PDB file of C-alpha atoms and ligand atoms in Angstrom:
ATOM      1  CA  MET A   1      60.874 129.600  99.086  1.00 52.00           C
ATOM      2  CA  ASN A   2      57.714 127.817  97.927  1.00 59.00           C
ATOM      3  CA  TYR A   3      55.813 125.916 100.585  1.00 75.00           C
ATOM      4  CA  ARG A   4      53.818 123.999  98.038  1.00 92.00           C
ATOM      5  CA  THR A   5      54.089 123.521  94.292  1.00 97.00           C
ATOM      6  CA  ASN A   6      51.565 125.209  92.028  1.00 97.00           C
ATOM      7  CA  GLU A   7      50.248 121.731  91.106  1.00 98.00           C
ATOM      8  CA  GLU A   8      49.626 120.959  94.776  1.00 98.00           C
ATOM      9  CA  ILE A   9      47.832 124.300  95.168  1.00 98.00           C
ATOM     10  CA  GLU A  10      45.473 123.340  92.319  1.00 98.00           C
ATOM     11  CA  ILE A  11      44.716 119.992  93.975  1.00 98.00           C
ATOM     12  CA  GLN A  12      43.976 121.773  97.229  1.00 98.00           C
ATOM     13  CA  ARG A  13      41.858 124.366  95.405  1.00 98.00           C
ATOM     14  CA  HIS A  14      39.645 121.498  94.242  1.00 98.00           C
ATOM     15  CA  SER A  15      39.129 120.333  97.848  1.00 98.00           C
ATOM     16  CA  ALA A  16      38.392 123.906  98.966  1.00 99.00           C
ATOM     17  CA  LEU A  17      35.901 124.407  96.127  1.00 99.00           C
ATOM     18  CA  MET A  18      34.223 121.115  97.000  1.00 99.00           C
ATOM     19  CA  VAL A  19      33.622 122.521 100.487  1.00 99.00           C
ATOM     20  CA  SER A  20      32.075 125.573  98.800  1.00 98.00           C
ATOM     21  CA  ALA A  21      29.930 123.249  96.666  1.00 99.00           C
ATOM     22  CA  THR A  22      28.821 121.292  99.741  1.00 99.00           C
ATOM     23  CA  LEU A  23      27.913 124.500 101.588  1.00 99.00           C
ATOM     24  CA  THR A  24      26.021 125.683  98.486  1.00 98.00           C
ATOM     25  CA  GLU A  25      23.879 122.519  98.516  1.00 98.00           C
ATOM     26  CA  VAL A  26      23.250 123.095 102.217  1.00 98.00           C
ATOM     27  CA  THR A  27      22.310 126.750 101.598  1.00 98.00           C
ATOM     28  CA  LYS A  28      19.547 125.688  99.202  1.00 98.00           C
ATOM     29  CA  ILE A  29      17.720 123.605 101.835  1.00 98.00           C
ATOM     30  CA  LEU A  30      18.064 125.822 104.940  1.00 98.00           C
ATOM     31  CA  LYS A  31      14.697 126.767 106.439  1.00 98.00           C
ATOM     32  CA  PRO A  32      12.895 126.927 109.777  1.00 98.00           C
ATOM     33  CA  GLY A  33      11.903 123.443 110.969  1.00 98.00           C
ATOM     34  CA  LEU A  34      14.913 121.704 109.410  1.00 98.00           C
ATOM     35  CA  ARG A  35      16.806 119.446 111.834  1.00 98.00           C
ATOM     36  CA  THR A  36      20.529 120.133 111.904  1.00 98.00           C
ATOM     37  CA  ILE A  37      21.280 116.364 111.807  1.00 98.00           C
ATOM     38  CA  ASP A  38      19.537 116.239 108.414  1.00 98.00           C
ATOM     39  CA  ILE A  39      21.844 118.969 107.106  1.00 98.00           C
ATOM     40  CA  ASP A  40      24.810 116.867 108.227  1.00 99.00           C
ATOM     41  CA  LYS A  41      23.439 113.722 106.552  1.00 98.00           C
ATOM     42  CA  MET A  42      22.919 115.440 103.206  1.00 98.00           C
ATOM     43  CA  ALA A  43      26.357 117.052 103.341  1.00 98.00           C
ATOM     44  CA  GLU A  44      28.109 113.771 104.123  1.00 98.00           C
ATOM     45  CA  THR A  45      26.298 112.082 101.218  1.00 98.00           C
ATOM     46  CA  PHE A  46      27.280 114.932  98.873  1.00 98.00           C
ATOM     47  CA  ILE A  47      30.925 114.796  99.994  1.00 99.00           C
ATOM     48  CA  ARG A  48      31.185 111.019  99.529  1.00 98.00           C
ATOM     49  CA  ASP A  49      29.274 111.090  96.192  1.00 98.00           C
ATOM     50  CA  ASN A  50      31.974 113.492  94.990  1.00 98.00           C
ATOM     51  CA  GLY A  51      34.806 111.159  95.981  1.00 98.00           C
ATOM     52  CA  GLY A  52      35.763 113.033  99.127  1.00 98.00           C
ATOM     53  CA  ILE A  53      36.070 112.169 102.800  1.00 98.00           C
ATOM     54  CA  PRO A  54      34.572 114.499 105.418  1.00 98.00           C
ATOM     55  CA  SER A  55      37.735 115.821 107.125  1.00 98.00           C
ATOM     56  CA  PHE A  56      36.079 116.421 110.487  1.00 98.00           C
ATOM     57  CA  LYS A  57      34.535 112.970 110.994  1.00 98.00           C
ATOM     58  CA  ASN A  58      36.577 110.972 113.540  1.00 98.00           C
ATOM     59  CA  TYR A  59      39.050 113.859 113.945  1.00 98.00           C
ATOM     60  CA  GLY A  60      40.813 114.399 117.235  1.00 96.00           C
ATOM     61  CA  ASP A  61      41.371 112.472 120.439  1.00 95.00           C
ATOM     62  CA  PRO A  62      40.393 108.806 119.829  1.00 96.00           C
ATOM     63  CA  ARG A  63      38.643 108.828 123.230  1.00 96.00           C
ATOM     64  CA  ASN A  64      36.224 111.497 121.961  1.00 96.00           C
ATOM     65  CA  PRO A  65      36.636 111.919 118.188  1.00 98.00           C
ATOM     66  CA  TYR A  66      34.466 114.439 116.338  1.00 98.00           C
ATOM     67  CA  PRO A  67      31.407 112.378 115.268  1.00 98.00           C
ATOM     68  CA  TYR A  68      29.980 114.323 112.296  1.00 98.00           C
ATOM     69  CA  ALA A  69      30.816 115.668 108.835  1.00 98.00           C
ATOM     70  CA  LEU A  70      29.813 119.230 109.693  1.00 99.00           C
ATOM     71  CA  CYS A  71      30.075 121.549 112.652  1.00 99.00           C
ATOM     72  CA  ILE A  72      26.700 123.297 113.008  1.00 99.00           C
ATOM     73  CA  SER A  73      26.812 126.035 115.614  1.00 99.00           C
ATOM     74  CA  VAL A  74      23.543 127.836 116.382  1.00 99.00           C
ATOM     75  CA  ASN A  75      23.274 131.273 118.080  1.00 98.00           C
ATOM     76  CA  GLU A  76      25.478 131.245 121.237  1.00 98.00           C
ATOM     77  CA  ALA A  77      27.440 128.232 119.947  1.00 99.00           C
ATOM     78  CA  VAL A  78      30.712 129.623 118.567  1.00 98.00           C
ATOM     79  CA  VAL A  79      32.118 126.616 116.676  1.00 98.00           C
ATOM     80  CA  HIS A  80      32.255 122.787 116.779  1.00 98.00           C
ATOM     81  CA  GLY A  81      28.503 122.454 117.410  1.00 98.00           C
ATOM     82  CA  PHE A  82      27.110 118.925 117.021  1.00 98.00           C
ATOM     83  CA  PRO A  83      24.374 118.354 114.446  1.00 98.00           C
ATOM     84  CA  SER A  84      21.322 117.122 116.383  1.00 98.00           C
ATOM     85  CA  ASP A  85      17.551 116.839 116.303  1.00 98.00           C
ATOM     86  CA  TYR A  86      17.371 120.600 117.021  1.00 98.00           C
ATOM     87  CA  GLU A  87      15.078 122.262 114.477  1.00 98.00           C
ATOM     88  CA  LEU A  88      16.232 125.597 113.072  1.00 98.00           C
ATOM     89  CA  LYS A  89      13.828 128.394 113.828  1.00 98.00           C
ATOM     90  CA  ASP A  90      13.070 131.891 112.611  1.00 98.00           C
ATOM     91  CA  GLY A  91      15.575 134.316 114.169  1.00 98.00           C
ATOM     92  CA  ASP A  92      18.427 131.808 114.536  1.00 98.00           C
ATOM     93  CA  ILE A  93      21.888 132.324 113.142  1.00 98.00           C
ATOM     94  CA  VAL A  94      23.812 129.210 112.182  1.00 98.00           C
ATOM     95  CA  SER A  95      27.492 128.730 111.403  1.00 98.00           C
ATOM     96  CA  ILE A  96      28.153 125.735 109.176  1.00 99.00           C
ATOM     97  CA  ASP A  97      31.755 124.530 108.956  1.00 99.00           C
ATOM     98  CA  CYS A  98      32.798 121.787 106.535  1.00 99.00           C
ATOM     99  CA  GLY A  99      35.938 119.856 105.601  1.00 98.00           C
ATOM    100  CA  PHE A 100      36.566 117.908 102.375  1.00 99.00           C
ATOM    101  CA  TYR A 101      39.601 115.635 101.869  1.00 98.00           C
ATOM    102  CA  LYS A 102      40.611 114.281  98.469  1.00 98.00           C
ATOM    103  CA  ASN A 103      43.868 113.577  96.600  1.00 98.00           C
ATOM    104  CA  GLY A 104      45.889 114.233  99.750  1.00 98.00           C
ATOM    105  CA  PHE A 105      44.611 117.728 100.552  1.00 98.00           C
ATOM    106  CA  HIS A 106      42.003 119.234 102.830  1.00 98.00           C
ATOM    107  CA  GLY A 107      39.616 122.103 102.234  1.00 98.00           C
ATOM    108  CA  ASP A 108      38.114 123.585 105.420  1.00 98.00           C
ATOM    109  CA  HIS A 109      35.794 126.551 105.450  1.00 98.00           C
ATOM    110  CA  ALA A 110      32.664 127.998 107.013  1.00 98.00           C
ATOM    111  CA  TYR A 111      29.793 130.455 106.579  1.00 98.00           C
ATOM    112  CA  THR A 112      27.194 131.945 108.943  1.00 98.00           C
ATOM    113  CA  PHE A 113      23.547 132.174 107.838  1.00 98.00           C
ATOM    114  CA  ALA A 114      20.611 134.175 109.227  1.00 98.00           C
ATOM    115  CA  ILE A 115      17.335 132.234 109.301  1.00 98.00           C
ATOM    116  CA  GLY A 116      14.341 134.504 108.690  1.00 96.00           C
ATOM    117  CA  GLU A 117      13.963 137.627 110.810  1.00 96.00           C
ATOM    118  CA  VAL A 118      17.194 138.176 112.722  1.00 97.00           C
ATOM    119  CA  ARG A 119      17.749 141.193 115.003  1.00 96.00           C
ATOM    120  CA  GLN A 120      19.581 144.078 113.339  1.00 96.00           C
ATOM    121  CA  GLU A 121      22.396 144.032 115.900  1.00 97.00           C
ATOM    122  CA  VAL A 122      23.018 140.364 115.065  1.00 98.00           C
ATOM    123  CA  LEU A 123      22.932 141.056 111.305  1.00 97.00           C
ATOM    124  CA  ASP A 124      25.532 143.770 111.972  1.00 97.00           C
ATOM    125  CA  LEU A 125      27.696 141.212 113.789  1.00 98.00           C
ATOM    126  CA  ILE A 126      27.474 138.913 110.753  1.00 98.00           C
ATOM    127  CA  ARG A 127      28.405 141.713 108.350  1.00 98.00           C
ATOM    128  CA  VAL A 128      31.320 142.999 110.421  1.00 98.00           C
ATOM    129  CA  THR A 129      32.715 139.490 110.970  1.00 98.00           C
ATOM    130  CA  LYS A 130      32.591 138.793 107.227  1.00 98.00           C
ATOM    131  CA  GLU A 131      34.238 142.153 106.516  1.00 98.00           C
ATOM    132  CA  SER A 132      36.976 141.304 109.028  1.00 98.00           C
ATOM    133  CA  LEU A 133      37.641 138.003 107.260  1.00 98.00           C
ATOM    134  CA  TYR A 134      38.407 139.886 104.025  1.00 98.00           C
ATOM    135  CA  LEU A 135      40.482 142.501 105.853  1.00 98.00           C
ATOM    136  CA  GLY A 136      42.513 139.651 107.361  1.00 98.00           C
ATOM    137  CA  ILE A 137      42.832 137.913 103.993  1.00 98.00           C
ATOM    138  CA  ALA A 138      44.209 141.110 102.414  1.00 98.00           C
ATOM    139  CA  GLN A 139      47.192 140.772 104.775  1.00 98.00           C
ATOM    140  CA  ALA A 140      47.994 137.202 103.599  1.00 98.00           C
ATOM    141  CA  ILE A 141      50.866 138.247 101.336  1.00 98.00           C
ATOM    142  CA  THR A 142      54.563 137.445 101.387  1.00 98.00           C
ATOM    143  CA  GLY A 143      56.578 139.710 103.667  1.00 96.00           C
ATOM    144  CA  ASN A 144      53.747 139.969 106.194  1.00 98.00           C
ATOM    145  CA  ARG A 145      53.379 137.966 109.394  1.00 98.00           C
ATOM    146  CA  THR A 146      50.468 136.134 111.043  1.00 98.00           C
ATOM    147  CA  GLY A 147      50.139 139.110 113.412  1.00 98.00           C
ATOM    148  CA  ASP A 148      49.247 141.383 110.483  1.00 98.00           C
ATOM    149  CA  ILE A 149      46.223 139.180 109.716  1.00 98.00           C
ATOM    150  CA  ALA A 150      45.374 139.041 113.424  1.00 98.00           C
ATOM    151  CA  PHE A 151      45.620 142.800 113.884  1.00 98.00           C
ATOM    152  CA  ALA A 152      43.384 143.530 110.885  1.00 98.00           C
ATOM    153  CA  ILE A 153      40.654 141.227 112.244  1.00 98.00           C
ATOM    154  CA  GLU A 154      40.859 142.457 115.837  1.00 98.00           C
ATOM    155  CA  ASN A 155      41.031 146.088 114.798  1.00 98.00           C
ATOM    156  CA  HIS A 156      37.832 145.922 112.762  1.00 98.00           C
ATOM    157  CA  THR A 157      35.767 143.725 115.086  1.00 98.00           C
ATOM    158  CA  ASN A 158      36.938 144.796 118.530  1.00 98.00           C
ATOM    159  CA  ARG A 159      38.519 148.235 118.322  1.00 98.00           C
ATOM    160  CA  LYS A 160      36.054 149.584 115.784  1.00 98.00           C
ATOM    161  CA  HIS A 161      32.858 147.715 116.788  1.00 98.00           C
ATOM    162  CA  GLY A 162      33.483 146.556 120.376  1.00 98.00           C
ATOM    163  CA  TYR A 163      32.821 142.851 119.747  1.00 98.00           C
ATOM    164  CA  GLY A 164      34.476 140.025 121.677  1.00 99.00           C
ATOM    165  CA  VAL A 165      37.250 138.249 119.760  1.00 99.00           C
ATOM    166  CA  VAL A 166      37.599 134.582 120.732  1.00 99.00           C
ATOM    167  CA  ARG A 167      41.224 133.811 121.652  1.00 98.00           C
ATOM    168  CA  GLU A 168      41.207 130.151 122.618  1.00 98.00           C
ATOM    169  CA  LEU A 169      40.608 129.006 119.023  1.00 98.00           C
ATOM    170  CA  VAL A 170      42.604 130.236 116.057  1.00 98.00           C
ATOM    171  CA  GLY A 171      43.014 129.921 112.301  1.00 98.00           C
ATOM    172  CA  HIS A 172      45.707 127.597 111.014  1.00 98.00           C
ATOM    173  CA  GLY A 173      47.732 126.277 108.137  1.00 98.00           C
ATOM    174  CA  VAL A 174      45.760 123.707 106.121  1.00 98.00           C
ATOM    175  CA  GLY A 175      47.012 121.202 103.559  1.00 98.00           C
ATOM    176  CA  ARG A 176      47.977 117.535 103.825  1.00 98.00           C
ATOM    177  CA  ASP A 177      46.809 117.826 107.435  1.00 98.00           C
ATOM    178  CA  MET A 178      43.714 119.758 108.441  1.00 98.00           C
ATOM    179  CA  HIS A 179      45.649 121.642 111.091  1.00 98.00           C
ATOM    180  CA  GLU A 180      49.186 122.676 110.203  1.00 97.00           C
ATOM    181  CA  ASP A 181      51.517 125.441 111.323  1.00 97.00           C
ATOM    182  CA  PRO A 182      51.321 128.345 111.657  1.00 97.00           C
ATOM    183  CA  GLN A 183      48.559 129.257 114.073  1.00 98.00           C
ATOM    184  CA  VAL A 184      46.637 132.305 112.844  1.00 98.00           C
ATOM    185  CA  PRO A 185      45.062 134.099 115.819  1.00 98.00           C
ATOM    186  CA  ASN A 186      42.304 136.667 115.371  1.00 98.00           C
ATOM    187  CA  TYR A 187      43.937 139.104 117.805  1.00 98.00           C
ATOM    188  CA  GLY A 188      47.459 140.425 118.117  1.00 98.00           C
ATOM    189  CA  LYS A 189      50.083 142.968 117.192  1.00 98.00           C
ATOM    190  CA  ARG A 190      51.049 144.080 113.709  1.00 98.00           C
ATOM    191  CA  GLY A 191      54.405 142.652 112.668  1.00 97.00           C
ATOM    192  CA  SER A 192      54.294 139.831 115.255  1.00 98.00           C
ATOM    193  CA  GLY A 193      54.182 136.077 114.671  1.00 98.00           C
ATOM    194  CA  LYS A 194      55.531 133.877 111.893  1.00 96.00           C
ATOM    195  CA  ARG A 195      56.544 135.308 108.545  1.00 97.00           C
ATOM    196  CA  LEU A 196      54.221 134.192 105.710  1.00 98.00           C
ATOM    197  CA  GLN A 197      55.702 132.185 102.838  1.00 96.00           C
ATOM    198  CA  GLU A 198      54.594 132.046  99.223  1.00 97.00           C
ATOM    199  CA  ASN A 199      52.215 129.125  98.484  1.00 97.00           C
ATOM    200  CA  GLN A 200      51.500 128.532 102.146  1.00 98.00           C
ATOM    201  CA  VAL A 201      47.758 127.884 102.599  1.00 98.00           C
ATOM    202  CA  LEU A 202      46.025 129.368 105.638  1.00 98.00           C
ATOM    203  CA  ALA A 203      42.533 128.782 107.019  1.00 98.00           C
ATOM    204  CA  ILE A 204      41.628 132.267 108.252  1.00 99.00           C
ATOM    205  CA  GLU A 205      38.614 132.087 110.556  1.00 98.00           C
ATOM    206  CA  PRO A 206      37.408 134.944 112.744  1.00 98.00           C
ATOM    207  CA  MET A 207      35.111 133.782 115.595  1.00 99.00           C
ATOM    208  CA  ILE A 208      33.460 136.956 116.874  1.00 99.00           C
ATOM    209  CA  ASN A 209      31.022 137.366 119.782  1.00 99.00           C
ATOM    210  CA  LEU A 210      28.354 140.022 120.214  1.00 98.00           C
ATOM    211  CA  GLY A 211      29.261 140.278 123.910  1.00 98.00           C
ATOM    212  CA  THR A 212      32.134 138.920 125.970  1.00 98.00           C
ATOM    213  CA  ARG A 213      35.035 137.146 124.269  1.00 98.00           C
ATOM    214  CA  HIS A 214      34.931 134.434 126.944  1.00 98.00           C
ATOM    215  CA  ILE A 215      33.775 130.936 126.059  1.00 98.00           C
ATOM    216  CA  TYR A 216      33.430 127.478 127.566  1.00 98.00           C
ATOM    217  CA  THR A 217      33.255 123.916 126.247  1.00 98.00           C
ATOM    218  CA  ALA A 218      29.884 122.158 126.594  1.00 98.00           C
ATOM    219  CA  ASP A 219      29.481 118.739 128.237  1.00 97.00           C
ATOM    220  CA  ASP A 220      29.787 116.964 124.864  1.00 96.00           C
ATOM    221  CA  GLY A 221      33.483 117.902 124.978  1.00 97.00           C
ATOM    222  CA  TRP A 222      33.318 119.754 121.635  1.00 98.00           C
ATOM    223  CA  THR A 223      30.714 122.501 121.356  1.00 98.00           C
ATOM    224  CA  ILE A 224      32.215 125.917 122.152  1.00 98.00           C
ATOM    225  CA  VAL A 225      29.662 128.328 123.666  1.00 98.00           C
ATOM    226  CA  THR A 226      29.778 132.008 124.633  1.00 99.00           C
ATOM    227  CA  GLU A 227      29.954 132.534 128.396  1.00 98.00           C
ATOM    228  CA  ASP A 228      27.214 135.196 128.346  1.00 98.00           C
ATOM    229  CA  GLY A 229      24.890 133.304 125.998  1.00 98.00           C
ATOM    230  CA  LEU A 230      24.976 136.049 123.358  1.00 98.00           C
ATOM    231  CA  PRO A 231      25.344 135.074 119.681  1.00 98.00           C
ATOM    232  CA  SER A 232      28.632 134.405 117.918  1.00 99.00           C
ATOM    233  CA  VAL A 233      29.544 134.458 114.226  1.00 98.00           C
ATOM    234  CA  HIS A 234      32.157 132.429 112.327  1.00 99.00           C
ATOM    235  CA  PHE A 235      33.401 132.776 108.759  1.00 98.00           C
ATOM    236  CA  GLU A 236      36.351 130.868 107.293  1.00 98.00           C
ATOM    237  CA  HIS A 237      38.196 130.849 103.964  1.00 98.00           C
ATOM    238  CA  ASP A 238      41.217 128.860 102.696  1.00 98.00           C
ATOM    239  CA  VAL A 239      43.773 131.344 101.419  1.00 98.00           C
ATOM    240  CA  CYS A 240      47.009 130.794  99.488  1.00 98.00           C
ATOM    241  CA  VAL A 241      49.701 133.339 100.376  1.00 98.00           C
ATOM    242  CA  LYS A 242      51.078 135.104  97.287  1.00 98.00           C
ATOM    243  CA  LYS A 243      53.230 138.131  96.497  1.00 97.00           C
ATOM    244  CA  GLY A 244      51.079 141.251  96.502  1.00 96.00           C
ATOM    245  CA  LYS A 245      47.634 139.611  96.290  1.00 97.00           C
ATOM    246  CA  PRO A 246      46.333 136.566  98.165  1.00 98.00           C
ATOM    247  CA  ASP A 247      44.616 133.746  96.237  1.00 98.00           C
ATOM    248  CA  ILE A 248      41.370 132.657  97.972  1.00 98.00           C
ATOM    249  CA  LEU A 249      41.010 128.930  97.180  1.00 98.00           C
ATOM    250  CA  SER A 250      37.472 128.596  98.554  1.00 98.00           C
ATOM    251  CA  ASP A 251      34.588 130.554  96.990  1.00 98.00           C
ATOM    252  CA  TYR A 252      31.604 132.207  98.651  1.00 98.00           C
ATOM    253  CA  SER A 253      29.961 133.352  95.417  1.00 98.00           C
ATOM    254  CA  PRO A 254      27.853 130.187  94.791  1.00 98.00           C
ATOM    255  CA  ILE A 255      26.890 130.165  98.482  1.00 98.00           C
ATOM    256  CA  GLU A 256      25.863 133.838  98.369  1.00 97.00           C
ATOM    257  CA  LYS A 257      23.885 133.251  95.181  1.00 97.00           C
ATOM    258  CA  ALA A 258      21.994 130.368  96.825  1.00 98.00           C
ATOM    259  CA  GLU A 259      21.569 132.457  99.978  1.00 98.00           C
ATOM    260  CA  LYS A 260      19.933 135.297  98.047  1.00 96.00           C
ATOM    261  CA  ALA A 261      17.696 132.833  96.178  1.00 97.00           C
ATOM    262  CA  ASN A 262      16.489 131.189  99.421  1.00 98.00           C
ATOM    263  CA  SER A 263      13.635 133.307 100.811  1.00 97.00           C
ATOM    264  CA  ASN A 264      14.043 131.632 104.233  1.00 98.00           C
ATOM    265  CA  LEU A 265      17.434 133.326 104.650  1.00 98.00           C
ATOM    266  CA  ASN A 266      18.186 136.953 105.402  1.00 96.00           C
ATOM    267  CA  SER A 267      21.097 138.158 103.302  1.00 93.00           C
ATOM    268  CA  SER A 268      20.189 141.842 103.502  1.00 86.00           C
ATOM    269  CA  TYR A 269      23.110 142.506 105.843  1.00 80.00           C
ATOM    270  CA  TYR A 270      25.634 142.579 103.014  1.00 72.00           C
ATOM    271  CA  THR A 271      23.455 143.849 100.197  1.00 57.00           C
ATOM    272  CA  LEU A 272      22.608 147.087 102.040  1.00 47.00           C
TER     273      LEU A 272
HETATM  274  N1  MF3 B 301      37.192 124.654 110.939  1.00 55.20           N
HETATM  275  C1  MF3 B 301      37.365 123.926 112.181  1.00 55.20           C
HETATM  276  C2  MF3 B 301      38.808 124.022 112.585  1.00 55.20           C
HETATM  277  O1  MF3 B 301      39.584 124.461 111.828  1.00 55.20           O
HETATM  278  C3  MF3 B 301      36.895 122.550 112.030  1.00 55.20           C
HETATM  279  C4  MF3 B 301      37.433 121.555 112.961  1.00 55.20           C
HETATM  280  S1  MF3 B 301      36.183 120.569 113.533  1.00 55.20           S
HETATM  281  C5  MF3 B 301      36.915 119.167 114.008  1.00 55.20           C
HETATM  282  O2  MF3 B 301      39.185 123.731 113.689  1.00 55.20           O
HETATM  283  F1  MF3 B 301      36.066 118.443 114.525  1.00 55.20           F
HETATM  284  F2  MF3 B 301      37.373 118.547 112.971  1.00 55.20           F
HETATM  285  F3  MF3 B 301      37.906 119.443 114.830  1.00 55.20           F
HETATM  286 CO1   CO B 302      39.536 125.672 110.332  1.00 55.20          CO
END
């Protein structure tokens, strides 16, 4: 049973790749002293110039809708951080999450950057979280279940490295709506959860803490923060479930190229 036609997958691939393109533009300008609100402004302009709508802007409860195009989560902020007049500084890590809606489909993905000199134990957290994303993605094949993705992520980050796996927020189906079924947790048992269907698109997004897994919501009603104040890392890809080999619709390669070319960023963690 096909969840989505191949034509629809190609339309969604365009939205996912436009998120990658937006994040690539952002990667080129990241440096200490840059205000996170200015990153948001340039991303929103880029999205709209390319005929898209920022999926996150005005999302959620009408009494407190998400006000920005990007989520920019620095250090102990896990996800859903508000862009602000905060200036990035040497030693920060920053997760940038972006949504792009066009032709009826959403792309939604994220990347964590290290600004300048970042402590080795935090670079390790970035590397392991990114590795866990790909281990989870490898499970996104027909016949498997959401729990197989979850187990792969939890096994690598928590059982192997002792990091805290955030439970209150999860990955999700993504398509005509930004959040669709099924939920894709980052912890759980092999063989549990919903069975994956061919041409179903999943946003797989490990949120991994250096310390405790526990989090709270800041007073703005959105920003998720680690309870112990230690850093947290977030990576996200949009993945189409296939037989045998998943099809990753989003693309980190232009982001990684721009990351390596930007001397203000530390990308040594994955080139070691
Ligand atoms: N990648 C995040 C998610 O899947 C982005 C949502 S931000 C929101 O939940 F503001 F739009 F909710
Ligand atoms: Co998401």
